């Protein structure tokens, strides 16, 4: 009886998904128009916070400064220190691969 119930549940879920697809295909444009009307009635309080500036107003130096600073920081750190921080030590009894295992 359990396999029959499982198949019945799967078929019910597929029928529900198919029903949603049919409704969206038939009434999708009406749903979108209703949503747009509804959103037009709702006041937007966060619209005052966002200010867009044209691309011409951006200062190239200010835009590149964080990238240059990050590049200087990475150049200052020795390579050996970065490699030591990323070393993973295996737990006890865990298999460990040697360099010979990767040779073709």
Coordinates of N, CA and C in Angstrom, one line a residue:
X1 N 0.8 -1.2 0.0 CA 0.0 0.0 0.0 C 0.9 1.3 0.0
X2 N 2.0 1.2 0.6 CA 2.9 2.4 0.7 C 3.4 2.8 -0.7
X3 N 3.8 1.9 -1.6 CA 4.2 2.4 -2.9 C 3.1 3.1 -3.6
X4 N 1.9 2.6 -3.5 CA 0.7 3.2 -4.1 C 0.5 4.7 -3.6
X5 N 0.6 4.8 -2.3 CA 0.4 6.1 -1.7 C 1.5 7.1 -2.1
X6 N 2.8 6.6 -2.2 CA 3.9 7.4 -2.7 C 3.6 7.9 -4.1
X7 N 3.2 7.0 -5.0 CA 3.0 7.3 -6.4 C 1.8 8.3 -6.5
X8 N 0.8 8.1 -5.6 CA -0.3 9.0 -5.6 C 0.1 10.4 -5.2
X9 N 1.0 10.5 -4.2 CA 1.5 11.8 -3.7 C 2.3 12.5 -4.8
X10 N 3.1 11.8 -5.5 CA 3.9 12.4 -6.6 C 3.0 12.9 -7.7
X11 N 2.0 12.1 -8.1 CA 1.1 12.5 -9.1 C 0.3 13.7 -8.7
X12 N -0.1 13.8 -7.4 CA -0.8 15.0 -6.9 C 0.1 16.2 -7.0
X13 N 1.3 16.1 -6.7 CA 2.2 17.2 -6.7 C 2.4 17.7 -8.2
X14 N 2.6 16.7 -9.1 CA 2.7 17.1 -10.5 C 1.5 17.7 -11.1
X15 N 0.3 17.3 -10.6 CA -0.9 17.9 -11.1 C -1.0 19.3 -10.6
X16 N -0.6 19.6 -9.3 CA -0.7 20.9 -8.8 C 0.3 21.8 -9.5
X17 N 1.5 21.4 -9.8 CA 2.4 22.2 -10.6 C 1.9 22.5 -12.0
X18 N 1.3 21.5 -12.6 CA 0.7 21.7 -14.0 C -0.5 22.7 -13.9
X19 N -1.2 22.6 -12.8 CA -2.3 23.6 -12.7 C -1.8 25.0 -12.5
X20 N -0.8 25.2 -11.8 CA -0.2 26.5 -11.6 C 0.4 27.0 -13.0
X21 N 1.0 26.2 -13.7 CA 1.5 26.5 -15.1 C 0.4 27.0 -16.0
X22 N -0.7 26.2 -16.0 CA -1.9 26.5 -16.8 C -2.5 27.9 -16.4
X23 N -2.6 28.1 -15.1 CA -3.2 29.4 -14.7 C -2.3 30.5 -15.1
X24 N -1.0 30.4 -14.9 CA -0.1 31.5 -15.3 C -0.1 31.7 -16.8
X25 N -0.2 30.6 -17.5 CA -0.2 30.8 -19.0 C -1.5 31.5 -19.5
X26 N -2.6 31.2 -18.8 CA -3.9 31.7 -19.2 C -4.1 33.2 -18.7
X27 N -3.7 33.4 -17.5 CA -4.0 34.7 -16.8 C -2.8 35.5 -16.4
X28 N -1.6 35.2 -17.0 CA -0.4 35.8 -16.6 C -0.4 37.3 -16.8
X29 N -0.9 37.8 -18.0 CA -0.9 39.2 -18.2 C -1.9 39.9 -17.3
X30 N -3.0 39.3 -16.9 CA -3.9 39.9 -16.0 C -3.3 40.0 -14.6
X31 N -2.6 39.0 -14.2 CA -1.9 39.0 -12.9 C -0.9 40.1 -12.8
X32 N -0.1 40.2 -13.9 CA 0.9 41.2 -13.9 C 0.3 42.6 -13.8
X33 N -0.8 42.9 -14.6 CA -1.5 44.2 -14.6 C -2.0 44.4 -13.2
X34 N -2.6 43.4 -12.5 CA -3.1 43.6 -11.1 C -2.0 43.9 -10.2
X35 N -0.8 43.3 -10.3 CA 0.3 43.5 -9.4 C 0.9 44.9 -9.6
X36 N 0.9 45.4 -10.9 CA 1.4 46.7 -11.2 C 0.5 47.8 -10.5
X37 N -0.8 47.6 -10.6 CA -1.8 48.5 -10.0 C -1.6 48.5 -8.5
X38 N -1.4 47.3 -7.9 CA -1.3 47.2 -6.5 C 0.0 47.9 -6.0
X39 N 1.1 47.8 -6.8 CA 2.4 48.4 -6.4 C 2.3 49.9 -6.6
X40 N 1.5 50.4 -7.5 CA 1.3 51.9 -7.7 C 0.6 52.5 -6.5
X41 N -0.2 51.7 -5.9 CA -0.9 52.3 -4.7 C -0.1 52.3 -3.4
X42 N 1.0 51.5 -3.4 CA 1.8 51.4 -2.2 C 2.9 52.5 -2.2
X43 N 2.9 53.4 -1.2 CA 4.0 54.4 -1.2 C 5.4 53.8 -1.0
X44 N 6.3 54.4 -1.7 CA 7.7 53.9 -1.6 C 8.5 54.8 -0.6
X45 N 8.8 54.4 0.6 CA 9.5 55.2 1.5 C 11.0 55.1 1.3
X46 N 11.5 54.1 0.7 CA 12.9 53.9 0.5 C 13.4 54.6 -0.7
X47 N 12.5 55.1 -1.6 CA 13.0 55.8 -2.8 C 13.8 57.0 -2.6
X48 N 13.5 57.7 -1.5 CA 14.3 58.9 -1.2 C 15.7 58.7 -0.8
X49 N 16.0 57.5 -0.3 CA 17.3 57.2 0.2 C 18.3 56.9 -1.0
X50 N 17.8 56.3 -2.1 CA 18.7 55.9 -3.2 C 18.8 57.1 -4.1
X51 N 20.0 57.5 -4.4 CA 20.3 58.6 -5.3 C 21.3 58.0 -6.4
X52 N 20.9 58.1 -7.6 CA 21.7 57.7 -8.7 C 22.5 58.8 -9.3
X53 N 23.8 58.6 -9.5 CA 24.6 59.6 -10.1 C 25.0 59.1 -11.5
X54 N 25.1 59.9 -12.5 CA 25.5 59.5 -13.8 C 27.0 59.0 -13.8
X55 N 27.3 58.1 -14.7 CA 28.6 57.6 -14.8 C 29.7 58.6 -15.0
X56 N 29.4 59.7 -15.6 CA 30.3 60.8 -15.9 C 30.8 61.5 -14.6
X57 N 30.0 61.4 -13.6 CA 30.4 62.1 -12.3 C 31.3 61.3 -11.5
X58 N 31.6 60.1 -11.8 CA 32.5 59.3 -10.9 C 33.9 59.8 -11.1
X59 N 34.6 59.8 -10.0 CA 36.0 60.2 -10.0 C 36.8 58.9 -10.2
X60 N 37.6 58.9 -11.2 CA 38.4 57.6 -11.5 C 39.4 57.3 -10.4
X61 N 40.0 58.4 -9.8 CA 41.0 58.1 -8.7 C 40.3 57.5 -7.5
X62 N 39.1 58.0 -7.1 CA 38.4 57.5 -6.0 C 38.0 56.0 -6.3
X63 N 37.7 55.8 -7.5 CA 37.2 54.4 -7.9 C 38.3 53.4 -7.8
X64 N 39.5 53.8 -8.2 CA 40.7 52.9 -8.3 C 41.4 52.9 -7.0
X65 N 41.2 53.8 -6.0 CA 42.0 53.8 -4.8 C 41.8 52.5 -4.0
X66 N 40.7 52.0 -3.8 CA 40.6 50.7 -3.0 C 41.3 49.6 -3.6
X67 N 41.3 49.5 -4.9 CA 42.0 48.4 -5.6 C 43.5 48.6 -5.5
X68 N 44.0 49.8 -5.6 CA 45.4 50.0 -5.5 C 45.9 49.7 -4.0
X69 N 45.1 50.1 -3.1 CA 45.4 49.8 -1.7 C 45.5 48.3 -1.4
X70 N 44.5 47.6 -1.9 CA 44.5 46.1 -1.7 C 45.7 45.5 -2.4
X71 N 46.0 46.0 -3.6 CA 47.2 45.5 -4.3 C 48.5 45.7 -3.5
X72 N 48.6 46.9 -2.9 CA 49.8 47.2 -2.1 C 49.9 46.2 -0.9
X73 N 48.7 46.0 -0.3 CA 48.7 45.1 0.9 C 49.2 43.7 0.5
X74 N 48.7 43.2 -0.6 CA 49.1 41.9 -1.0 C 50.5 41.8 -1.4
X75 N 51.1 42.8 -2.0 CA 52.5 42.8 -2.3 C 53.4 42.8 -1.1
X76 N 52.9 43.4 0.0 CA 53.8 43.5 1.2 C 53.9 42.2 1.9
X77 N 52.9 41.4 1.9 CA 52.9 40.1 2.6 C 53.7 39.1 1.8
X78 N 54.7 38.4 2.5 CA 55.5 37.4 1.9 C 54.7 36.2 1.5
X79 N 55.1 35.6 0.5 CA 54.3 34.4 -0.1 C 54.3 33.3 0.9
X80 N 55.5 33.1 1.6 CA 55.6 31.9 2.5 C 54.6 32.0 3.7
X81 N 54.3 33.2 4.2 CA 53.3 33.3 5.3 C 51.9 32.9 4.8
X82 N 51.5 33.3 3.6 CA 50.2 33.0 3.1 C 50.1 31.5 2.9
X83 N 51.2 30.8 2.5 CA 51.1 29.3 2.3 C 51.0 28.6 3.6
X84 N 51.6 29.1 4.6 CA 51.5 28.5 5.9 C 50.2 28.6 6.5
X85 N 49.5 29.6 6.3 CA 48.1 29.8 6.8 C 47.1 28.9 6.2
X86 N 47.3 28.4 5.0 CA 46.4 27.6 4.3 C 46.7 26.1 4.4
X87 N 47.6 25.7 5.3 CA 47.9 24.3 5.5 C 46.9 23.6 6.3
X88 N 46.4 22.5 5.8 CA 45.4 21.7 6.5 C 46.0 20.5 7.0
X89 N 45.9 20.3 8.3 CA 46.4 19.1 8.9 C 45.3 18.0 9.0
X90 N 45.6 16.8 8.6 CA 44.6 15.7 8.6 C 44.3 15.2 10.0
X91 N 43.1 14.8 10.2 CA 42.8 14.2 11.5 C 43.5 12.8 11.7
X92 N 43.5 12.3 12.9 CA 44.2 11.1 13.1 C 43.4 9.9 12.5
X93 N 44.1 9.1 11.7 CA 43.5 7.9 11.0 C 43.0 8.3 9.7
X94 N 43.1 9.6 9.3 CA 42.6 10.0 8.0 C 43.6 9.7 6.9
X95 N 43.2 9.2 5.7 CA 44.2 8.9 4.7 C 44.9 10.2 4.2
X96 N 46.2 10.1 3.9 CA 46.9 11.3 3.4 C 47.5 10.9 2.1
X97 N 47.4 11.8 1.1 CA 48.0 11.6 -0.3 C 49.4 12.2 -0.3
X98 N 50.3 11.4 -1.0 CA 51.6 11.9 -1.2 C 51.8 12.5 -2.6
X99 N 52.9 13.1 -2.8 CA 53.1 13.7 -4.2 C 53.2 12.6 -5.2
X100 N 53.7 11.4 -4.8 CA 53.8 10.3 -5.8 C 52.4 9.9 -6.3
X101 N 51.3 10.1 -5.5 CA 50.0 9.7 -5.9 C 49.5 10.5 -7.1
X102 N 50.0 11.7 -7.3 CA 49.5 12.6 -8.3 C 50.4 12.6 -9.6
X103 N 51.4 11.8 -9.6 CA 52.3 11.7 -10.8 C 51.6 10.8 -11.8
X104 N 51.7 11.2 -13.1 CA 51.0 10.4 -14.1 C 52.0 9.4 -14.7

